[in-house]
XYZ file of C-alpha atoms in Angstrom:
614
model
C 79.457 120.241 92.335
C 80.627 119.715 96.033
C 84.236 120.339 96.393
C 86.676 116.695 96.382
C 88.391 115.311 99.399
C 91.031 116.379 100.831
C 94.572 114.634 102.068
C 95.531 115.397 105.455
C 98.992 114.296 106.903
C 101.385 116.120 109.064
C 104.865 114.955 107.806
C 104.306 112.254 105.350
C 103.247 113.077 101.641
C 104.841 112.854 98.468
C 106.102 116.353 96.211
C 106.193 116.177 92.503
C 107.398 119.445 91.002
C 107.074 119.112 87.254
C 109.614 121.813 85.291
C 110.868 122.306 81.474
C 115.141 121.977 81.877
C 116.999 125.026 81.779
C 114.534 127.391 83.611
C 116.645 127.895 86.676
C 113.579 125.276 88.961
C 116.702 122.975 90.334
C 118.064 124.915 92.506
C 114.447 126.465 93.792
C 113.203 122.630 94.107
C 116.708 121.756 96.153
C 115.940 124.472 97.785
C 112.465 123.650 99.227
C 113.592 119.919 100.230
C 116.640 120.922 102.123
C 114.776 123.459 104.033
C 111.987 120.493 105.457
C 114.909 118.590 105.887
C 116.699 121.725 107.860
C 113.051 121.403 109.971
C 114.649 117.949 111.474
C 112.056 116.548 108.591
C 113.655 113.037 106.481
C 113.473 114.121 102.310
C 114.484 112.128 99.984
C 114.192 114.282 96.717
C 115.080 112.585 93.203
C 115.443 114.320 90.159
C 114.315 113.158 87.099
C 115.762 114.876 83.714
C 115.975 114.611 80.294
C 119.627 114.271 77.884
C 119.368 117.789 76.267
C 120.564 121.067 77.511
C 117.382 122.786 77.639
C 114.073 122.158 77.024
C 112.438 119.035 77.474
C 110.501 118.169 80.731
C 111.846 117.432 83.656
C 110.720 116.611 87.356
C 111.384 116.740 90.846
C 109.647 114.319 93.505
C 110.423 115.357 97.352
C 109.121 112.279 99.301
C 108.778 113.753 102.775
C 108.626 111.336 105.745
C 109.422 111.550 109.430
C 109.208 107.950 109.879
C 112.284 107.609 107.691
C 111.000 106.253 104.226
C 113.551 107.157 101.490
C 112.582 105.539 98.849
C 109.860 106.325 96.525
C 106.781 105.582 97.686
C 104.547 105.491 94.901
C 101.914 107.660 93.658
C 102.224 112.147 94.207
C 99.589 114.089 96.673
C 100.759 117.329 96.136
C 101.886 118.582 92.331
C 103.519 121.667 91.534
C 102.788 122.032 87.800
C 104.897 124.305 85.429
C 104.971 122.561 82.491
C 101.646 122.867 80.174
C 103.377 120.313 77.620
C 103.055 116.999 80.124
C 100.069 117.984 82.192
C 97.721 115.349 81.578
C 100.448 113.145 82.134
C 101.353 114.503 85.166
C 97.733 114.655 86.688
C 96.927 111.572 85.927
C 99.706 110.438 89.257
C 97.860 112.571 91.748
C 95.769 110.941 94.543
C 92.402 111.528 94.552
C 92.134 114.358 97.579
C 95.547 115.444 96.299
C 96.474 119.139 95.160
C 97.327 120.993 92.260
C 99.500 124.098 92.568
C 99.487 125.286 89.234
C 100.068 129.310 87.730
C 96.884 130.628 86.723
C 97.735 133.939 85.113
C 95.906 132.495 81.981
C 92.869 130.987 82.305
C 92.309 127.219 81.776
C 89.402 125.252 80.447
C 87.670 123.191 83.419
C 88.384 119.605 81.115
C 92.130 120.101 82.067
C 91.297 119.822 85.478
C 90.038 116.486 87.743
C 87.073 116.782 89.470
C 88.838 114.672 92.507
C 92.000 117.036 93.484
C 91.917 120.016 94.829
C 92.988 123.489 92.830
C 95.660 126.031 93.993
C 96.282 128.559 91.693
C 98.608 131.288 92.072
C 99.455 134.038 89.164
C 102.887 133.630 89.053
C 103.671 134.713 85.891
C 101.628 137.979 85.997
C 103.365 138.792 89.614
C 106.566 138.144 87.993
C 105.464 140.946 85.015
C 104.450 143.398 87.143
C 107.537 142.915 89.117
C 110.857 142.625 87.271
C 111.341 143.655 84.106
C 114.584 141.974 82.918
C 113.165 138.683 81.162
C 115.610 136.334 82.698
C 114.600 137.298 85.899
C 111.023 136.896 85.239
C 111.848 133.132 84.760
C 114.181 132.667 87.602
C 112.226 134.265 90.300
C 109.110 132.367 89.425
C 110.407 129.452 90.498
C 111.341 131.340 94.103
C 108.009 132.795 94.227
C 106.435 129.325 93.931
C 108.697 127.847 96.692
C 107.398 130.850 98.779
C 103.994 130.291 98.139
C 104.175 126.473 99.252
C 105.661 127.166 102.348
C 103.222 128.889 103.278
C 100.555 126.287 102.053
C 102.149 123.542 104.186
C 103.008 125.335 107.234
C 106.865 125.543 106.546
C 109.560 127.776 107.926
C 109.916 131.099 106.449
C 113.130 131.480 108.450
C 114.497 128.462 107.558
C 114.483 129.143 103.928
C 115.576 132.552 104.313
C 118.380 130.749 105.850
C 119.335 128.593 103.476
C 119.015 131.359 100.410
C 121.830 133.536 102.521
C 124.083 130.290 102.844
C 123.763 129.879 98.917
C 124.276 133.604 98.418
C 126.523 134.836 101.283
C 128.902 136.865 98.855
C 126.263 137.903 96.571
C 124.848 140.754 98.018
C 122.105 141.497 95.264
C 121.227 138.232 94.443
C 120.581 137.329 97.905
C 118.590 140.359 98.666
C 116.542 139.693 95.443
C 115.530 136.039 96.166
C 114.343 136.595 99.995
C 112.289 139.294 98.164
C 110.951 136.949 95.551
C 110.334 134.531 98.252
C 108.589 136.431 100.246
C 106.524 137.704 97.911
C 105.342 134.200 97.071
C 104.298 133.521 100.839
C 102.508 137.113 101.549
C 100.512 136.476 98.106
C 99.874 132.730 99.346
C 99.325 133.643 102.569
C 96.457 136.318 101.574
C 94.826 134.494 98.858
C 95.103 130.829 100.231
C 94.070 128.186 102.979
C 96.896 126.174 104.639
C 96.381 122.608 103.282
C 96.365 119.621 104.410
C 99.720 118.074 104.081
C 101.609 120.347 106.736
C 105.401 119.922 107.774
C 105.594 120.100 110.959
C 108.948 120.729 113.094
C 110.653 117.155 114.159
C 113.843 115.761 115.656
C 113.921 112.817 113.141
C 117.305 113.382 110.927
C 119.763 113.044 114.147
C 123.021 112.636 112.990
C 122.748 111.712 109.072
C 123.893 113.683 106.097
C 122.620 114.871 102.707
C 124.916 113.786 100.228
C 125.094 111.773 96.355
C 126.383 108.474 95.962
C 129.192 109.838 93.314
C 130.383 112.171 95.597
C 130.320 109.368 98.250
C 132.538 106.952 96.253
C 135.264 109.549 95.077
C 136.192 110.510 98.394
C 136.367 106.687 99.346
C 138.402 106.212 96.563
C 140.794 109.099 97.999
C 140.603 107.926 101.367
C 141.196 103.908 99.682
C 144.526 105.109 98.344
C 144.300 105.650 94.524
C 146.487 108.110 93.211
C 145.279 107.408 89.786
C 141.821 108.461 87.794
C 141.405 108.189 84.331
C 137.912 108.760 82.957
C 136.409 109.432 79.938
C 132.672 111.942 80.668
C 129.545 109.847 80.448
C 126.239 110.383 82.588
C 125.823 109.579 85.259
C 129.205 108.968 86.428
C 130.897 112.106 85.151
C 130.288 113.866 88.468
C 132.526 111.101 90.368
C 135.773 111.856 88.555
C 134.938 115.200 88.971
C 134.751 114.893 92.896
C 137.613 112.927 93.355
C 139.774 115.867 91.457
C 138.138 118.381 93.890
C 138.879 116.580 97.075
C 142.617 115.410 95.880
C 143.485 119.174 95.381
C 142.427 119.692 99.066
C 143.688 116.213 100.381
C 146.830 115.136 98.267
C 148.646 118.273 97.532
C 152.511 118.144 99.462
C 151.749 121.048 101.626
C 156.104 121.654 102.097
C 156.452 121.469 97.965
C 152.578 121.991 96.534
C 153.601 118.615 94.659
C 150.112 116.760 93.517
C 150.304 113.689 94.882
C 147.384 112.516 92.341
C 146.912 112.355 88.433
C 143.612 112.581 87.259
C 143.475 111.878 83.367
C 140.125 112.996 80.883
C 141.425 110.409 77.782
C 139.918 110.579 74.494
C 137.810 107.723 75.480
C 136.743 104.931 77.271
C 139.501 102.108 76.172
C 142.414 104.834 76.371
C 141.262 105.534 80.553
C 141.378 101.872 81.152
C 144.495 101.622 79.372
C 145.733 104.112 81.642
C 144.248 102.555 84.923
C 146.021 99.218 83.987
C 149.222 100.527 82.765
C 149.284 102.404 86.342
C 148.076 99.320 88.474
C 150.965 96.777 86.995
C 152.771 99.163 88.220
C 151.853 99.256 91.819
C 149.764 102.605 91.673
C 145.657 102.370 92.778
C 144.083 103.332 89.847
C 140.049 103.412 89.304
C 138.062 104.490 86.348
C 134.149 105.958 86.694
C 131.510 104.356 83.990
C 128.272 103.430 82.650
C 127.079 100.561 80.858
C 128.386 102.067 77.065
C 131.845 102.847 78.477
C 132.070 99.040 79.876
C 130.766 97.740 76.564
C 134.033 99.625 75.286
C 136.028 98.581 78.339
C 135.662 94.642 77.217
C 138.792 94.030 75.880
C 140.861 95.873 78.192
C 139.184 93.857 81.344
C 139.782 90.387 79.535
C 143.533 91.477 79.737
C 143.377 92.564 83.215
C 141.756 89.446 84.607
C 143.914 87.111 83.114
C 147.218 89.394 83.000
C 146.059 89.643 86.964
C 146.142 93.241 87.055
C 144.406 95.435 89.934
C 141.740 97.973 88.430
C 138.729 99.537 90.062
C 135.537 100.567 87.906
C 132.831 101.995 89.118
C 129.630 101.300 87.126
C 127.274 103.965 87.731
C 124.397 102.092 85.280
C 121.553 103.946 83.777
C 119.159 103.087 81.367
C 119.731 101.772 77.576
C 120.373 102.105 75.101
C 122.518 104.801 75.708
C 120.448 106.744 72.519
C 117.338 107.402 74.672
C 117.596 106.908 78.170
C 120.769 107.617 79.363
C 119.666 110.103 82.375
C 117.128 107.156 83.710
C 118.022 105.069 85.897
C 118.097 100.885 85.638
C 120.338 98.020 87.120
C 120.764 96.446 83.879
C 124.500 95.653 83.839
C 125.115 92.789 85.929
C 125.457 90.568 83.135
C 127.872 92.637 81.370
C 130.243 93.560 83.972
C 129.674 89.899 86.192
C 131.117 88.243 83.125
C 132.663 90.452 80.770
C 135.394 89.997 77.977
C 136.279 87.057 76.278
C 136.745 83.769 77.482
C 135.880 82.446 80.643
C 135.491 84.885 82.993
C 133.876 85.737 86.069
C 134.668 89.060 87.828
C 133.973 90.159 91.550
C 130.629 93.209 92.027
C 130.294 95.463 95.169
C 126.764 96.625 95.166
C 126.388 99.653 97.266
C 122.784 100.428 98.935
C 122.842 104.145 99.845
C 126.333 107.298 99.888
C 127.558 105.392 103.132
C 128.178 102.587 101.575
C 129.910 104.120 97.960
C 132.099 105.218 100.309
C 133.022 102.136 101.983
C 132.974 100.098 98.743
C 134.990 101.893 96.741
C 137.940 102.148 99.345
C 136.901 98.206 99.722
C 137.033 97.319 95.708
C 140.850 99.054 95.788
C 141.581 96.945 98.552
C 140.235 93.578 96.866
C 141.697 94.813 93.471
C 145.542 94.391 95.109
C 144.200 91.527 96.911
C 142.691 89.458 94.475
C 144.506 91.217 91.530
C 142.027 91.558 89.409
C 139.476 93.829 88.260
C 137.013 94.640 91.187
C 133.445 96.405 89.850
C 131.806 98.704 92.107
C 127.911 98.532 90.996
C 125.825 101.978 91.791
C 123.108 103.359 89.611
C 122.145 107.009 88.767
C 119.712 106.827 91.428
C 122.268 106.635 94.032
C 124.672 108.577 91.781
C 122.946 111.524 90.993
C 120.606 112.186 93.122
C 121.025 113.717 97.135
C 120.551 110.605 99.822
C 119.774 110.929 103.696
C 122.622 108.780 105.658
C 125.097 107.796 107.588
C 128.034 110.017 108.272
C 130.758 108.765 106.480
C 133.596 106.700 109.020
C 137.534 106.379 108.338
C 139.398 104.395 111.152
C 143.010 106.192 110.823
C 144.725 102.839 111.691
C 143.274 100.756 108.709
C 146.393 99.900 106.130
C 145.711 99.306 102.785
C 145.876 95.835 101.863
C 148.414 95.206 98.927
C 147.995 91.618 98.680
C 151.036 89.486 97.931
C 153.495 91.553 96.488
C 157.417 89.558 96.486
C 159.970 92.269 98.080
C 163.154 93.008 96.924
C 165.093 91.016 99.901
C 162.865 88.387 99.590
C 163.663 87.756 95.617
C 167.391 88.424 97.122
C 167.358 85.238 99.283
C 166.445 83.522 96.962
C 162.353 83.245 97.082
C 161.221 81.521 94.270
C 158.824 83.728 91.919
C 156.492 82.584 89.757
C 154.172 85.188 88.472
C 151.299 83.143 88.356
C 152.226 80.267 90.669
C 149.680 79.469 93.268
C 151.876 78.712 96.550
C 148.692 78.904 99.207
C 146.690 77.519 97.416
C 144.302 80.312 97.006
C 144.577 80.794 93.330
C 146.423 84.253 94.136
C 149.908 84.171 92.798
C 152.695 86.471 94.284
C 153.446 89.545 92.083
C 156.174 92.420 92.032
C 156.786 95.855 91.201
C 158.521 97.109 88.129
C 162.041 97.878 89.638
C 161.581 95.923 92.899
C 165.070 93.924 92.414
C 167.392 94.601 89.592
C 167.964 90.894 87.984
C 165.112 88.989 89.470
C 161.021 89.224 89.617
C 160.850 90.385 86.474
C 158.125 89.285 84.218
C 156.215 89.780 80.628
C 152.595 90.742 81.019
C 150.287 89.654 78.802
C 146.520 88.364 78.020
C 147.687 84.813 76.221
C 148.100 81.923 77.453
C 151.425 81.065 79.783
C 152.802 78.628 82.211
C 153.063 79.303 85.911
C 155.861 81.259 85.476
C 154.827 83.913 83.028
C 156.437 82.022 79.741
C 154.452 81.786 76.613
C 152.480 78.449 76.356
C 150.015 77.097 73.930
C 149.833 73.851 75.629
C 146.390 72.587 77.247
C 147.392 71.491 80.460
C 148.953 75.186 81.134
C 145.959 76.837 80.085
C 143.493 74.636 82.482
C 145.888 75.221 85.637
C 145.283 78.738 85.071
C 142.129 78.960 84.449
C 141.579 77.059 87.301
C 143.772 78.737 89.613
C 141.905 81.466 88.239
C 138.449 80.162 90.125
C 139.786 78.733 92.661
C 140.620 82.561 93.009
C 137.142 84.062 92.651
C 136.095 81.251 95.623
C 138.726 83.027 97.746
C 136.773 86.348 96.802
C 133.744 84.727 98.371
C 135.270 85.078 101.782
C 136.552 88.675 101.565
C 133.334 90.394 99.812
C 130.913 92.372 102.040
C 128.576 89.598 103.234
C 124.627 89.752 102.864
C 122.211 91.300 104.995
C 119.309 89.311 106.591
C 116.103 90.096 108.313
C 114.016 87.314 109.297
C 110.193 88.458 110.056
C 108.650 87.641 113.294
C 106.933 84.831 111.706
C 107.601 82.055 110.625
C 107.146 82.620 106.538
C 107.881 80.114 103.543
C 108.478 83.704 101.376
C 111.856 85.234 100.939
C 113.266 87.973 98.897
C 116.363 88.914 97.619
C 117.060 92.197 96.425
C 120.467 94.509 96.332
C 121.666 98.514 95.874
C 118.695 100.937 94.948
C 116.167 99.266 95.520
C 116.921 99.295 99.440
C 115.218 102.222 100.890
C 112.198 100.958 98.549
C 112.196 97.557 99.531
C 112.115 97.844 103.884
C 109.089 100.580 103.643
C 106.690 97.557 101.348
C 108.251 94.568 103.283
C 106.525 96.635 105.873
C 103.625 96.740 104.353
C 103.041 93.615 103.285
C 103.860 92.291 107.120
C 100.879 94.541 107.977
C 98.739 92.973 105.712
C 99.749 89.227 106.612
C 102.005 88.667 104.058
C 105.939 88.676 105.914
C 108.612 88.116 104.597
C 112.387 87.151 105.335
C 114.415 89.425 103.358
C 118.311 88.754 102.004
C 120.239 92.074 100.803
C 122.926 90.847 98.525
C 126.275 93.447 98.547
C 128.523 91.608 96.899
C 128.966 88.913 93.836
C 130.476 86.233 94.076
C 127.722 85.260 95.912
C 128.633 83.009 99.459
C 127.013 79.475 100.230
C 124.418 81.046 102.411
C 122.520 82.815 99.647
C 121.785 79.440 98.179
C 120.351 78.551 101.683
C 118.335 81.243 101.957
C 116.754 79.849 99.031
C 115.971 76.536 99.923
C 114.893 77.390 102.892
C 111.916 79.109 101.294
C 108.929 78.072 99.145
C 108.869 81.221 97.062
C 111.715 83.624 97.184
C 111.381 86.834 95.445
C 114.143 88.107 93.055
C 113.316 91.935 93.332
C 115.753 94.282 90.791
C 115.483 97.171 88.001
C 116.437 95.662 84.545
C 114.059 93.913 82.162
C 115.543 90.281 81.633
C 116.057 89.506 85.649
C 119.669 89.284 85.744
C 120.379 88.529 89.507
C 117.863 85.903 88.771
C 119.587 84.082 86.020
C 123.337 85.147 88.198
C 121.709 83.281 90.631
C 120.297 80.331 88.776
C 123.699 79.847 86.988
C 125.631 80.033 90.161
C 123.964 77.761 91.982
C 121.962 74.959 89.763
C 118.573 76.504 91.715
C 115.169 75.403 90.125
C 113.960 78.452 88.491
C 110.348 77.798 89.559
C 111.480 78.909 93.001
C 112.877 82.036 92.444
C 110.166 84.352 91.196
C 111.437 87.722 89.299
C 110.072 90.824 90.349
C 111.090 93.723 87.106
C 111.088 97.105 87.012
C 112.629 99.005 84.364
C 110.857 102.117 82.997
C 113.963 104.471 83.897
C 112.202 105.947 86.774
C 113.284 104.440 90.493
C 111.530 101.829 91.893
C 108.361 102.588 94.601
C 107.476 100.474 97.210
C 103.642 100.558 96.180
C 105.262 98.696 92.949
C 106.988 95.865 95.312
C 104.861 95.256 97.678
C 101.440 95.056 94.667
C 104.111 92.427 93.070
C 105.215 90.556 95.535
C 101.608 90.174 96.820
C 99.962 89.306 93.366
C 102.648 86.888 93.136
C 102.805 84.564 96.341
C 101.408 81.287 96.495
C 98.662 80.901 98.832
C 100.408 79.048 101.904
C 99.936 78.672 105.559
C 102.511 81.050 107.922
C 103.257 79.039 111.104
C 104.723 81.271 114.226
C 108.230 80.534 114.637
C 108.818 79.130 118.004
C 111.573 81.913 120.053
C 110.385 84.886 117.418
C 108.223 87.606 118.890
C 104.723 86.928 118.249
């Protein structure tokens, strides 16, 4: 049989390291993508894991790509198989050309293997016998010994990952000096036994100033640097880790150096209703307060938001959605809660979403959604995903300018109630639909008020009748069109051609999205593109719409629910908006997009657009 193909590309390839959870691989896979990306290389690695402790299978996929891709591309050229239990699985992604790195201390019949990928096997487990004999570190070093052997398969660094092991072990003498040995084992064994492939990573200047960093981190420091003092939180994946970050950085940033004082409170309740309880209890009383969710922890939120959108209270939650129901998938990914969170509690309600793209912009969102919360008083949703959440994201550094205030909206002061202001707690003087509020305390015989979720007049007495219910209400979307004018505005991208095809698509599904609206312009298919960041959504979305034949609604979730946001917001014909779904858990590809845009689109004429480059 003549041997298969083989892929060649210096730079550009896709890793998929396929583990079993709790055998030490994280770290070792981390390990590999930061060094490529230490090379001046873009990675965008994503980890995908099961809900248990320990035990079930769990993967790793490194897309590599000094053009700048980072989303998933589609499709794996190189796997690094450890896992017997999902192998056909697993094989069944590779390319044809592609590689298998597998170990091969036990023989394996030739039917597990495809006749159209190349082999790489390397006897890790019998070099790990012969070489420790402490069990553990049999298991642990494997996973070193395999990182070694692949660098020296694609042409990698072996100072750069030395590097990187003595930054992770710089006061751990023996452990350091036992993974450079494990590691270089791995490449002298490689290196003696193997050919160099043909995926190589090659030295580049491509990363420039951008940082590796997750989207959870991201938002808690934004929400430090955005001025809340308060966090209460109840632990949920994927948005446990953002509570925990915000904690970390408030002990470095908010501690009273003179006194040691904490100038935070971060609060763990019992559960999801008690931490919103807490955020609202501390945001009618002036503090910024934010809580850190997933879809389960809104469902149990409901109540609590109803009160704080028509009690007017300021509370930020961040949504970090995954996948339902929260039984089975709640470490996959999805951007199913739009629905849930655009329009949640009783009544009529409609409540403002920030949906961040990438870390950069958790950070600027969530210091944004505490300013909007005073502003708008009202709860304020900030809409990331475990993709962004969890997993490590090439970007931007994040920016602070030290002279930005923070915004407190309209808040009556103490002289001003003392000459004699009039104060209405939910009068609408500017016609805005946001009413002036106080602080407990402000004035000791006047602003005072009685909070609460029922009905009342403009001046926070207790009403049944109809025509006090409608002005509020009202007032109450005549404030949400105010919010239409402070939310982060869209992005457009108009191609160089004229094109009757648009697409609308928001967070995520970014980095995904730009690499196939690439590659559908290269195949005569371009597109004008629309990233939304913010709900509600401005007049201009609606005439992006019309200005198109087709326009493309491109998001994670099953049902389409930007699509039907859309529809319902604007009266649109739903024959022109065409949904575009993706919701196995896993992140969406731009191989996915840019196959369902294209087996999608109307056959129509593109016309060049007069003052566009041709």
């Amino acid at each position: 049989m003549s041997a298969p193909a083989s892929l060649a590309a210096v730079n550009d390839f896709v890793v998929k390291f396929a583990n079993v959870n709790g055998s030490g691989s994280a770290s070792a896979n981390e390990l590999f993508a930061k060094s490529i990306l230490r090379m001046g290389v873009p990675v965008s690695p994503r980890n995908i894991f099961p809900s248990n402790i320990q035990g079930l299978p769990t993967w790793y996929e490194v897309r590599v790509s000094e053009k700048g891709w980072l989303g998933r591309r589609g499709g794996v050229d190189l796997l690094v198989q450890m896992n017997p239990q999902t192998w056909a699985e697993d094989v069944v992604e590779l390319a044809p050309g592609g590689y298998l790195f597998y170990d091969n201390s036990k023989p394996l019949p030739l039917s597990r293997f495809r006749p159209d990928v190349n082999i790489l096997g390397m006897p890790l487990t019998e070099i790990c016998n012969r070489t420790y004999s402490d069990p553990r570190q049999r298991q642990l070093f494997k996973n070193i010994l395999y990182v070694g052997g692949l660098a020296w398969l694609l042409g990698m660094e072996l100072p750069v990952l030395e590097k990187l092991i003595g930054e992770q072990y710089k006061s751990k003498e023996k452990l350091l000096a036992a993974n450079i040995k494990a590691l270089n084992l791995g490449y002298e064994w490689s290196r003696e036994n193997l050919e160099p492939l043909g995926l190589q990573v090659r030295r580049a200047d491509a990363v420039g100033d951008r940082i590796f960093m997750e989207g959870n981190t991201a938002a808690a420091l934004g929400c430090v640097y955005g001025g809340a003092s308060v966090c209460a939180w109840y632990p949920i994946t994927p948005s446990s880790s953002l509570a925990e970050a915000f904690q970390t950085y408030c002990k470095k940033l908010r501690v009273e150096p003179e006194t040691g004082r904490n100038r935070y409170a971060v609060i763990q309740a019992e559960d999801e209703i008690a931490s919103i309880g807490v955020c609202l209890g501390a945001g009618w009383n002036g503090a910024r307060a934010f809580t850190a969710t997933s879809g389960p922890g809104v469902s149990l939120m409901t109540e609590f938001i109803g009160l704080a959108y028509f009690a007017e209270i300021p509370v930020t939650i961040i949504d970090v959605q995954r996948g339902g129901p929260s039984t089975g998938m709640p470490t996959r990914t999805q951007q199913a809660d739009l629905l849930s969170c655009a329009y949640a509690s009783h009544g009529d309600t409609k409540h403002v979403l920030l949906f961040p793209e990438d870390p950069t912009e958790c950070f600027e969102f969530a210091a944004t959604a505490l300013d909007l919360a005073d502003r708008l008083q009202t709860p304020i949703f900030v809409m990331t995903d475990l993709d962004i959440g969890m997993n490590q994201r090439l970007c931007a550094p994040m920016k602070w300018d030290d002279a930005r205030e923070l915004d407190r909206g309209k808040v009556m002061t103490a002289e001003e109630l003392e000459a004699g202001r009039d104060f209405g707690r939910y009068l609408d003087v500017d016609g805005d639909g946001i009413p002036y509020r106080t602080y407990p305390g402000t004035h000791p015989t006047r602003g005072s008020f009685f909070t609460r979720g029922t009905t009342r007049d403009a001046y926070a007495r207790y009403s049944e009748k109809g025509p006090d219910y409608v002005y509020n209400v009202q007032r109450l979307l005549r404030k949400f069109e105010t919010a239409k004018s402070l939310v982060p505005a869209p992005v457009v991208q108009q191609s160089d051609e004229k094109t009757p095809y648009g697409v609308l698509y928001y967070g995520s599904t970014s980095p995904a999205m730009a690499e196939a609206v690439e590659e559908l312009d290269a195949h005569g298919k371009p597109l004008d593109t629309m990233r939304l960041r913010a709900f509600p959504f401005p007049l201009g979305v609606r005439e992006f719409v019309l200005s198109h034949e087709q326009v493309f609604v491109v998001e994670q979730n099953r049902d389409g629910q930007l699509r039907s946001m859309l529809i319902n917001e604007f009266d649109l014909d739903p024959a022109r908006v065409v949904a575009v779904l993706h919701y196995d858990g896993t992140p969406i590809t731009a191989r996915f997009i840019a196959d369902a845009i294209a087996s999608r689109m109307k056959p129509v004429r593109v016309m060049p657009l007069a003052g566009r480059a041709a």
